[in-house]
Coordinates of C-alpha atoms and ligand atoms in Angstrom, one line a residue:
Chain A
X1326 CA 34.1 172.9 43.3
X1327 CA 37.8 172.7 43.7
X1328 CA 39.3 169.5 45.3
X1329 CA 42.7 168.4 46.1
X1330 CA 43.8 165.2 44.5
X1331 CA 46.1 162.6 46.1
X1332 CA 47.4 160.2 43.4
X1333 CA 49.6 157.6 45.2
X1334 CA 52.9 156.1 44.1
X1335 CA 51.7 153.2 42.0
X1336 CA 49.4 155.4 39.9
X1337 CA 52.5 157.3 38.7
X1338 CA 54.2 154.1 37.6
X1339 CA 52.5 150.8 37.0
X1340 CA 48.9 152.0 37.3
X1341 CA 49.1 154.9 34.9
X1342 CA 45.9 153.5 33.4
X1343 CA 44.1 154.2 36.6
X1344 CA 45.3 157.8 36.9
X1345 CA 45.3 158.9 33.2
X1346 CA 41.7 157.8 32.6
X1347 CA 40.6 159.4 35.9
X1348 CA 42.2 162.7 35.2
X1349 CA 40.6 162.8 31.8
X1350 CA 37.3 162.0 33.4
X1351 CA 37.8 164.8 36.0
X1352 CA 38.1 167.2 33.1
X1353 CA 35.2 165.9 31.2
X1354 CA 33.0 166.2 34.3
X1355 CA 34.2 169.7 35.1
X1356 CA 35.9 168.7 38.3
X1357 CA 38.5 171.3 39.2
X1358 CA 41.3 169.5 41.0
X1359 CA 44.8 170.2 42.1
X1360 CA 47.3 167.5 42.7
X1361 CA 49.0 168.0 46.1
X1362 CA 52.1 169.9 45.3
X1363 CA 54.1 167.8 47.8
X1364 CA 53.2 164.3 48.8
X1365 CA 54.7 161.1 50.0
X1366 CA 53.6 157.5 50.0
X1367 CA 50.3 157.2 52.0
X1368 CA 51.8 154.4 54.1
X1369 CA 50.3 151.7 51.9
X1370 CA 48.8 149.7 54.8
X1371 CA 47.1 151.0 57.8
X1372 CA 48.9 149.6 60.8
X1373 CA 46.7 147.7 63.2
X1374 CA 49.0 147.8 66.2
X1375 CA 47.4 150.2 68.6
X1376 CA 50.6 152.0 69.5
X1377 CA 52.4 152.0 66.2
X1378 CA 52.1 155.7 65.7
X1379 CA 55.2 156.1 63.5
X1380 CA 53.2 154.5 60.7
X1381 CA 50.6 157.2 60.9
X1382 CA 53.1 159.9 60.1
X1383 CA 53.1 159.3 56.4
X1384 CA 49.4 159.5 55.8
X1385 CA 49.0 162.4 58.3
X1386 CA 51.8 164.3 56.5
X1387 CA 49.8 164.0 53.2
X1388 CA 46.7 165.2 55.0
X1389 CA 48.6 168.2 56.3
X1390 CA 49.7 169.0 52.7
X1391 CA 46.1 168.9 51.6
X1392 CA 45.2 171.2 54.5
X1393 CA 48.0 173.6 53.4
X1394 CA 46.5 173.7 49.9
X1395 CA 43.4 175.0 51.5
X1396 CA 41.1 172.3 50.0
X1397 CA 38.4 170.8 52.2
X1398 CA 38.2 167.6 50.2
X1399 CA 41.0 165.3 49.1
X1400 CA 40.0 162.8 46.4
X1401 CA 41.8 159.5 46.0
X1402 CA 41.5 156.9 43.2
X1403 CA 43.3 153.9 44.7
X1404 CA 41.2 152.3 47.3
X1405 CA 44.2 151.2 49.3
X1406 CA 45.4 154.8 49.6
X1407 CA 41.9 155.8 50.4
X1408 CA 41.7 153.4 53.2
X1409 CA 45.0 154.3 54.8
X1410 CA 44.4 158.0 54.5
X1411 CA 40.8 157.9 55.7
X1412 CA 41.7 155.8 58.7
X1413 CA 44.6 158.0 59.7
X1414 CA 42.2 160.9 59.3
X1415 CA 39.7 159.3 61.6
X1416 CA 42.4 158.8 64.2
X1417 CA 43.4 162.4 64.0
X1418 CA 39.8 163.5 64.3
X1419 CA 38.8 161.4 67.3
X1420 CA 41.8 160.1 69.2
X1421 CA 43.0 163.1 71.2
X1422 CA 46.0 161.5 72.9
X1423 CA 47.4 160.0 69.8
X1424 CA 46.7 163.1 67.8
X1425 CA 48.8 165.1 70.3
X1426 CA 51.6 162.7 70.2
X1427 CA 51.7 162.8 66.4
X1428 CA 51.4 166.5 66.2
X1429 CA 54.2 166.9 68.7
X1430 CA 56.4 164.6 66.8
X1431 CA 55.7 166.4 63.5
X1432 CA 56.7 169.7 65.0
X1433 CA 57.9 171.1 61.7
X1434 CA 54.3 170.9 60.3
X1435 CA 51.2 172.8 61.4
X1436 CA 49.0 170.9 63.8
X1437 CA 46.4 168.7 62.2
X1438 CA 42.9 167.9 63.6
X1439 CA 41.3 166.0 60.8
X1440 CA 40.1 169.1 59.0
X1441 CA 40.4 167.5 55.5
X1442 CA 37.8 165.1 54.2
X1443 CA 39.2 162.1 52.4
X1444 CA 36.9 161.0 49.6
X1445 CA 37.1 158.1 47.2
X1446 CA 36.3 159.1 43.6
X1447 CA 33.3 156.6 43.5
X1448 CA 31.7 158.4 46.5
X1449 CA 32.5 161.7 44.9
X1450 CA 30.7 160.7 41.7
X1451 CA 27.6 159.7 43.6
X1452 CA 27.5 162.5 46.1
X1453 CA 29.0 165.5 44.4
X1454 CA 28.3 164.8 40.7
X1455 CA 25.2 162.7 41.1
X1456 CA 24.2 159.7 39.0
X1457 CA 21.7 161.8 37.0
X1458 CA 24.2 164.3 36.0
X1459 CA 26.8 161.6 35.2
X1460 CA 24.3 159.8 33.1
X1461 CA 23.7 162.9 31.1
X1462 CA 27.4 163.0 30.2
X1463 CA 27.6 159.5 29.0
X1464 CA 28.4 159.5 25.3
X1465 CA 28.9 155.8 24.6
X1466 CA 26.8 153.7 27.0
X1467 CA 28.3 150.3 27.8
X1468 CA 25.6 148.5 25.8
X1469 CA 24.9 145.8 28.3
X1470 CA 28.4 144.8 28.9
X1471 CA 28.3 142.4 31.8
X1472 CA 30.4 143.9 34.5
X1473 CA 31.2 142.3 37.9
X1474 CA 32.1 145.2 40.2
X1475 CA 34.7 144.1 42.7
X1476 CA 35.0 146.1 45.9
X1477 CA 37.6 144.1 47.7
X1478 CA 38.3 145.1 51.3
X1479 CA 39.5 148.6 51.5
X1480 CA 36.5 150.5 50.2
X1481 CA 34.2 148.8 52.8
X1482 CA 36.2 147.9 55.8
X1483 CA 36.3 149.0 58.6
X1484 CA 32.9 150.5 58.6
X1485 CA 33.9 154.0 59.8
X1486 CA 35.6 154.6 56.5
X1487 CA 33.3 152.4 54.3
X1488 CA 32.1 154.2 51.2
X1489 CA 28.8 152.2 51.4
X1490 CA 27.1 149.6 53.5
X1491 CA 29.9 147.2 54.3
X1492 CA 27.8 144.0 53.8
X1493 CA 25.4 145.0 51.1
X1494 CA 26.9 147.8 49.1
X1495 CA 25.2 149.2 46.0
X1496 CA 27.4 152.1 45.1
X1497 CA 29.5 150.3 42.5
X1498 CA 26.3 148.7 41.0
X1499 CA 24.8 152.2 40.6
X1500 CA 27.9 153.4 39.0
X1501 CA 28.0 150.6 36.4
X1502 CA 24.3 151.0 35.7
X1503 CA 24.7 154.7 35.2
X1504 CA 27.2 154.0 32.5
X1505 CA 24.9 151.6 30.8
X1506 CA 26.5 148.4 31.8
X1507 CA 24.7 145.3 33.1
X1508 CA 25.8 144.4 36.6
X1509 CA 26.7 140.9 37.6
X1510 CA 26.3 140.5 41.3
X1511 CA 28.6 137.9 42.8
X1512 CA 29.2 136.9 46.4
X1513 CA 33.0 137.3 46.2
X1514 CA 32.8 141.0 45.3
X1515 CA 33.7 141.9 48.8
X1516 CA 36.2 139.1 49.5
X1517 CA 39.9 139.9 49.9
X1518 CA 42.0 139.4 46.7
X1519 CA 44.9 138.1 48.8
X1520 CA 46.5 141.5 49.1
X1521 CA 50.1 141.5 50.3
X1522 CA 50.0 137.8 50.7
X1523 CA 51.1 137.9 47.0
X1524 CA 54.5 138.4 48.5
X1525 CA 54.6 136.3 51.6
X1526 CA 52.3 133.4 50.5
X1527 CA 51.8 133.8 46.7
X1528 CA 50.1 130.4 46.3
X1529 CA 47.4 131.2 48.8
X1530 CA 46.8 134.6 47.3
X1531 CA 46.6 133.0 43.8
X1532 CA 43.9 130.6 45.1
X1533 CA 41.6 133.3 46.6
X1534 CA 42.0 135.4 43.5
X1535 CA 41.2 132.5 41.3
X1536 CA 38.1 131.7 43.3
X1537 CA 36.9 135.4 43.0
X1538 CA 37.4 135.4 39.2
X1539 CA 35.7 132.0 38.9
X1540 CA 32.7 133.2 40.9
X1541 CA 32.3 136.2 38.6
X1542 CA 32.7 134.2 35.4
X1543 CA 30.3 131.5 36.5
X1544 CA 27.7 134.2 36.8
X1545 CA 28.3 135.3 33.3
X1546 CA 30.6 138.3 33.8
X1547 CA 32.4 139.6 30.7
X1548 CA 34.8 141.6 32.8
X1549 CA 35.7 142.5 36.3
X1550 CA 36.1 146.2 37.3
X1551 CA 38.1 147.3 40.3
X1552 CA 39.6 150.3 42.1
X1553 CA 43.0 149.2 43.4
X1554 CA 46.4 148.4 41.8
X1555 CA 47.1 145.6 44.2
X1556 CA 43.8 144.0 43.5
X1557 CA 44.7 144.4 39.8
X1558 CA 48.0 142.7 40.4
X1559 CA 46.4 139.7 42.1
X1560 CA 43.3 139.5 39.9
X1561 CA 44.7 140.8 36.6
X1562 CA 48.4 140.2 36.2
X1563 CA 48.5 137.0 38.1
X1564 CA 46.0 135.4 35.7
X1565 CA 49.0 134.1 33.8
X1566 CA 49.9 132.0 36.8
X1567 CA 46.3 130.9 37.1
X1568 CA 46.1 129.8 33.5
X1569 CA 49.2 127.7 34.0
X1570 CA 48.1 126.2 37.3
X1571 CA 44.3 125.7 37.3
X1572 CA 42.6 123.6 34.7
X1573 CA 39.6 125.4 33.2
X1574 CA 41.0 128.8 34.2
X1575 CA 39.7 131.5 31.8
X1576 CA 41.4 134.7 30.8
X1577 CA 39.1 137.4 32.3
X1578 CA 39.3 141.0 31.3
X1579 CA 40.0 143.2 34.3
X1580 CA 39.8 147.0 34.2
X1581 CA 39.7 150.0 36.5
X1582 CA 36.5 151.8 37.2
X1583 CA 38.0 155.0 35.8
X1584 CA 38.7 153.3 32.5
X1585 CA 35.1 152.2 32.3
X1586 CA 34.1 155.7 33.0
X1587 CA 36.4 157.2 30.4
X1588 CA 35.0 154.8 27.7
X1589 CA 31.4 155.7 28.6
X1590 CA 32.3 159.4 28.6
X1591 CA 33.6 158.9 25.1
X1592 CA 37.1 160.0 26.0
X1593 CA 40.2 159.3 23.9
X1594 CA 41.4 155.7 24.0
X1595 CA 44.9 157.0 24.8
X1596 CA 43.9 158.1 28.3
X1597 CA 42.7 154.5 29.0
X1598 CA 46.2 153.1 28.6
X1599 CA 44.8 149.6 27.8
X1600 CA 48.3 148.4 27.1
X1601 CA 48.7 148.2 30.9
X1602 CA 45.8 145.8 31.2
X1603 CA 45.5 142.2 30.2
X1604 CA 45.3 142.2 26.4
X1605 CA 41.9 140.4 26.7
X1606 CA 40.5 143.7 28.0
X1607 CA 41.0 145.8 24.9
X1608 CA 39.9 142.7 22.8
X1609 CA 36.6 142.4 24.6
X1610 CA 35.9 146.1 24.4
X1611 CA 36.7 146.2 20.7
X1612 CA 34.6 143.1 20.0
X1613 CA 31.6 145.0 21.6
X1614 CA 32.4 148.1 19.5
X1615 CA 33.0 150.0 22.7
X1616 CA 36.3 151.4 21.6
X1617 CA 34.8 152.5 18.3
X1618 CA 32.8 155.4 19.8
X1619 CA 35.9 156.5 21.6
X1620 CA 37.5 159.5 20.1
X1621 CA 40.9 158.4 18.8
Chain L
X999 CA 94.9 180.6 75.8
X1000 CA 92.9 183.8 76.3
X1001 CA 96.2 185.8 76.3
X1002 CA 96.9 184.3 72.9
X1003 CA 93.5 185.4 71.7
X1004 CA 94.1 188.9 72.7
X1005 CA 97.4 189.0 70.8
X1006 CA 95.8 187.5 67.7
X1007 CA 92.9 189.9 67.6
X1008 CA 94.9 192.9 68.7
X1009 CA 92.9 196.0 68.2
X1010 CA 89.7 194.1 67.6
X1011 CA 87.0 193.9 70.2
X1012 CA 86.5 190.1 70.3
X1013 CA 84.1 188.9 72.8
X1014 CA 84.8 185.4 74.0
X1015 CA 82.0 183.0 74.3
X1016 CA 82.0 179.4 75.7
X1017 CA 81.3 176.6 73.3
X1018 CA 81.6 172.8 73.9
X1019 CA 83.5 170.8 71.3
X1020 CA 82.8 167.1 71.8
X1021 CA 81.8 167.9 75.4
X1022 CA 84.9 170.0 76.3
X1023 CA 84.5 173.7 77.0
X1024 CA 86.5 176.3 75.0
X1025 CA 86.2 180.1 75.1
X1026 CA 86.3 181.4 71.5
X1027 CA 85.7 184.7 69.8
X1028 CA 82.0 185.1 69.0
X1029 CA 82.5 186.0 65.4
X1030 CA 84.2 182.8 64.3
X1031 CA 82.7 180.0 62.3
X1032 CA 82.6 176.7 64.0
X1033 CA 85.6 175.5 61.9
X1034 CA 87.7 178.5 62.8
X1035 CA 86.6 178.2 66.4
X1036 CA 87.7 174.5 66.5
X1037 CA 91.1 175.6 65.1
X1038 CA 91.3 178.4 67.5
X1039 CA 90.7 175.9 70.3
X1040 CA 93.9 174.1 69.1
X1041 CA 92.6 171.3 66.9
X1042 CA 94.2 170.6 63.6
X1043 CA 92.1 169.3 60.7
X1044 CA 93.2 166.2 58.9
X1045 CA 89.6 165.2 58.0
X1046 CA 86.3 167.0 58.1
X1047 CA 87.4 170.0 56.2
X1048 CA 87.7 170.5 52.5
X1049 CA 86.6 173.6 50.5
X1050 CA 86.0 175.9 53.4
X1051 CA 83.4 177.4 51.1
X1052 CA 80.2 175.5 51.9
X1053 CA 80.2 173.2 48.9
X1054 CA 82.2 170.1 49.6
X1055 CA 80.1 168.6 52.4
X1056 CA 83.1 167.5 54.5
X1057 CA 82.3 169.5 57.6
X1058 CA 78.8 168.6 58.6
X1059 CA 78.2 169.5 62.2
X1060 CA 75.6 168.6 64.7
X1061 CA 74.9 170.8 67.7
X1062 CA 72.4 171.5 70.5
X1063 CA 71.6 174.6 72.4
X1064 CA 70.8 174.9 76.1
X1065 CA 67.2 174.5 77.1
X1066 CA 66.1 173.3 73.7
X1067 CA 65.5 169.6 72.7
X1068 CA 66.0 170.2 69.1
X1069 CA 69.0 168.9 67.0
X1070 CA 70.6 171.7 65.0
X1071 CA 73.0 171.2 62.1
X1072 CA 75.2 173.3 60.0
X1073 CA 78.4 173.3 57.9
X1074 CA 81.3 174.1 60.3
X1075 CA 82.9 176.3 57.6
X1076 CA 79.7 178.4 57.3
X1077 CA 78.0 178.5 60.6
X1078 CA 78.9 181.0 63.2
X1079 CA 79.4 179.9 66.8
X1080 CA 76.7 180.5 69.4
X1081 CA 77.2 180.7 73.2
X1082 CA 76.9 177.5 75.1
X1083 CA 76.5 175.3 72.0
X1084 CA 77.4 171.7 72.2
X1085 CA 78.8 170.4 69.0
X1086 CA 80.5 167.7 67.2
X1087 CA 81.5 167.4 63.6
X1088 CA 80.6 164.2 61.7
X1089 CA 83.1 164.1 58.9
X1090 CA 81.8 160.8 57.6
X1091 CA 78.8 158.6 58.2
X1092 CA 78.8 155.0 56.8
X1093 CA 76.2 154.7 54.0
X1094 CA 76.5 152.0 51.4
X1095 CA 76.5 153.1 47.8
X1096 CA 75.1 150.4 45.6
X1097 CA 77.5 149.1 42.9
X1098 CA 76.2 149.5 39.4
X1099 CA 77.4 149.5 35.9
X1100 CA 76.1 152.9 34.8
X1101 CA 76.4 152.2 31.1
X1102 CA 74.0 149.3 31.4
X1103 CA 71.2 151.3 33.1
X1104 CA 68.5 153.1 31.1
X1105 CA 66.8 155.5 33.5
X1106 CA 63.8 153.4 34.6
X1107 CA 62.6 153.9 38.2
X1108 CA 62.8 150.1 38.7
X1109 CA 66.5 150.3 38.4
X1110 CA 66.7 152.5 41.5
X1111 CA 64.2 150.3 43.3
X1112 CA 66.4 147.2 42.7
X1113 CA 69.6 148.9 43.7
X1114 CA 68.1 150.6 46.8
X1115 CA 65.2 148.4 48.0
X1116 CA 65.4 150.0 51.4
X1117 CA 63.6 153.0 49.9
X1118 CA 60.4 151.3 50.7
X1119 CA 61.2 151.3 54.4
X1120 CA 60.6 155.0 54.5
X1121 CA 57.9 156.1 56.9
X1122 CA 58.0 159.7 56.0
X1123 CA 59.3 160.7 59.4
X1124 CA 61.1 163.6 57.8
X1125 CA 64.1 163.4 60.1
X1126 CA 66.3 163.6 56.9
X1127 CA 64.8 167.0 55.8
X1128 CA 65.0 168.4 59.3
X1129 CA 68.7 167.6 59.7
X1130 CA 69.8 168.7 56.2
X1131 CA 72.3 171.6 56.5
X1132 CA 71.5 172.6 52.9
X1133 CA 67.8 172.8 53.5
X1134 CA 67.2 170.1 50.8
X1135 CA 63.7 168.6 51.1
X1136 CA 65.1 165.1 51.4
X1137 CA 61.8 163.4 52.2
X1138 CA 60.3 165.0 49.1
X1139 CA 63.0 163.7 46.8
X1140 CA 62.9 160.2 48.3
X1141 CA 59.1 160.3 47.9
X1142 CA 59.6 161.3 44.2
X1143 CA 61.9 158.4 43.6
X1144 CA 59.4 156.0 45.2
X1145 CA 56.8 157.1 42.7
X1146 CA 59.2 156.9 39.8
X1147 CA 59.6 160.6 39.2
X1148 CA 63.4 160.7 38.6
X1149 CA 63.3 164.2 37.3
X1150 CA 61.7 165.6 40.4
X1151 CA 64.1 163.7 42.5
X1152 CA 67.0 165.1 40.6
X1153 CA 65.7 168.6 40.8
X1154 CA 64.8 168.5 44.5
X1155 CA 68.1 167.0 45.5
X1156 CA 70.2 169.3 43.4
X1157 CA 71.7 171.3 46.3
X1158 CA 72.9 168.1 48.1
X1159 CA 76.6 168.2 49.0
X1160 CA 76.6 164.6 50.2
X1161 CA 77.5 165.4 53.8
X1162 CA 75.6 162.3 54.9
X1163 CA 73.6 163.7 57.8
X1164 CA 70.4 162.5 56.3
X1165 CA 71.7 158.9 56.4
X1166 CA 72.7 159.4 60.0
X1167 CA 69.2 160.2 61.1
X1168 CA 67.2 157.8 58.8
X1169 CA 64.6 155.7 60.6
X1170 CA 64.6 153.4 57.6
X1171 CA 68.4 153.2 57.4
X1172 CA 68.6 154.5 53.9
X1173 CA 71.6 156.2 52.2
X1174 CA 69.4 159.0 50.9
X1175 CA 72.2 161.0 49.4
X1176 CA 73.5 158.1 47.3
X1177 CA 70.0 157.5 46.0
X1178 CA 69.6 161.2 45.1
X1179 CA 72.9 161.1 43.3
X1180 CA 71.9 158.1 41.3
X1181 CA 68.6 159.9 40.4
X1182 CA 70.6 162.9 39.2
X1183 CA 72.9 160.7 37.2
X1184 CA 70.1 158.9 35.5
X1185 CA 68.3 162.0 34.8
X1186 CA 71.3 163.8 33.3
X1187 CA 72.5 160.9 31.2
X1188 CA 69.3 159.2 30.1
X1189 CA 66.2 161.3 30.6
X1190 CA 67.1 164.9 29.6
X1191 CA 66.9 165.5 25.8
X1192 CA 70.2 165.1 24.0
X1193 CA 71.8 168.2 22.7
X1194 CA 71.8 167.5 19.0
X1195 CA 74.1 170.4 18.0
X1196 CA 76.8 168.8 20.3
X1197 CA 77.1 165.9 17.8
X1198 CA 77.8 168.3 15.0
X1199 CA 80.3 170.1 17.0
X1200 CA 82.2 167.0 18.0
X1201 CA 82.2 165.9 14.3
X1202 CA 83.5 169.3 13.3
X1203 CA 86.4 169.1 15.8
X1204 CA 87.2 165.6 14.7
X1205 CA 87.2 166.7 11.1
X1206 CA 89.9 169.2 12.0
X1207 CA 87.8 172.3 11.6
X1208 CA 89.6 174.1 14.5
X1209 CA 93.1 172.6 14.1
X1210 CA 94.6 175.4 12.1
X1211 CA 93.3 178.0 14.6
X1212 CA 94.7 176.1 17.5
X1213 CA 98.1 175.5 16.0
X1214 CA 98.1 179.2 15.0
X1215 CA 97.6 180.1 18.6
X1216 CA 100.3 177.7 19.8
X1217 CA 102.8 179.1 17.4
X1218 CA 102.4 182.7 18.6
X1219 CA 105.0 184.4 20.8
X1220 CA 103.9 185.2 24.3
X1221 CA 103.5 188.9 23.4
X1222 CA 101.4 188.3 20.3
X1223 CA 99.3 185.8 22.3
X1224 CA 98.7 188.4 25.0
X1225 CA 97.8 191.1 22.5
X1226 CA 95.5 188.7 20.6
X1227 CA 93.8 187.9 23.9
X1228 CA 93.4 191.5 24.9
X1229 CA 92.1 192.6 21.5
X1230 CA 89.6 189.8 21.3
X1231 CA 86.0 190.7 20.4
X1232 CA 83.8 190.3 23.4
X1233 CA 80.1 189.8 23.5
X1234 CA 78.6 193.0 24.9
X1235 CA 76.7 192.6 28.2
X1236 CA 73.6 193.7 26.3
X1237 CA 74.2 191.2 23.4
X1238 CA 70.9 189.4 22.7
X1239 CA 70.2 185.8 21.7
X1240 CA 71.2 186.5 18.1
X1241 CA 74.5 188.2 18.7
X1242 CA 77.4 186.9 16.6
X1243 CA 81.0 188.0 16.5
X1244 CA 82.4 189.8 13.4
X1245 CA 84.9 187.0 12.8
X1246 CA 82.7 184.1 12.0
X1247 CA 85.2 181.7 10.6
X1248 CA 84.8 179.2 13.4
X1249 CA 81.1 179.3 13.7
Ligands
FES832 S1 84.7 172.5 54.3 FE1 83.6 172.1 52.4 S2 81.6 172.5 53.1 FE2 82.6 173.1 54.8

């Protein structure tokens, strides 16, 4: 089952920990993949203006590249890229007039009709690998580590691209349980992290992110697991600002779902790149002997 | 003018075709390059012409053909005229080159991001690639820079001759060709492995290893110098990797 793989810009720079752990997991799970040989930024945010078609050109061009590779499925890791690409794909599938405008504008590329399926890796794990098969590959189960799975917005909204039920998703829970972790359910798991407000209104973003983390911690989470470099920026990196600003703020380990997967699959610690996470993350995992089973 | 043309091309069957230079019609021989045709039409270049060999980027030209909405481009010194083409040369297009102290850079992608933040305005419209007369995949190298892959950016932009047409068409108002140049500089200076043997060679030169040989050459009479040159031992075309000359005193 060969798939094409769309990485996304941040995964090649600041979020190498998301990509490297995922690629190692692809291998361990026998997923044959090919990174798109040419790709551009996915567009980063799906434009909500109805007639803003120029911002569809970037994601559609990536979809055209996937089609040119001949792969029916294109897997993404970053949920933001997933959202932008999947929504552009929906538009190209269903909105005839806009599709024609975009295809006419991109006259140097073959016409595109939404032939490629955009799939987030979490869905791929459930639907193509299967939880049973994944479980059989787990080498170091997470030993009851209390994990709060954080979906954020882009995996669940809008509902035509949601990877699960938008209001009561269970996919992430199933994933963590398959790896042997204990799931901490918390109401904020689908609340927005503040997203790009980190630029325009950093204080407001900080507050919502702090509330999300506090919610998870108050329910006993050891760590938060997520799927998006921007969420990681707000909920991970910006904890330094929270620790300064909010009394009683705690340092919460935050990691990508692919890092959790790599640990459970017993993959080399090197591919997890924990140096790019908060230092509390590796500390926590070490204290639970979860890095011990990992092949050095 | 057509009488002149017949005189110039006496004996050669030159078919005249109409072209429009900045909107004005001229009948020019159909075998000329745009540059020659412009000169044939009576213009004299003081800008917009450099190497006449397709490498300096001075002569970028934009043209259209009748009944076709597309924009075409070419280097005036390389592109042959076509009947009814409307053209203009764009010898220069304003594009700000960021000021940097190259010695203080280290080759990190963030350095390019800081110098050219407009990179992130790119919407992947691909107008840059479409307009490039060198067929450089401009969007691809800009995309490579955005994801921090300076090596890919340097390689993809390698054929760029800095004509500036990409910048003229950019929806995001970027100076692509300056960004590509910075990527190539960073890659060359900081990211490719250093040639270790070069250090040894420089040290040898500084230590005077070749001084005698050079002064010997300098002291030769012209005839001896010529003879020495003609008699020199040359590496045979079939010489393999391990070929060495008989005289090994300077190796
Ligand atoms: S004159 Fe140098 S490229 Fe045409």
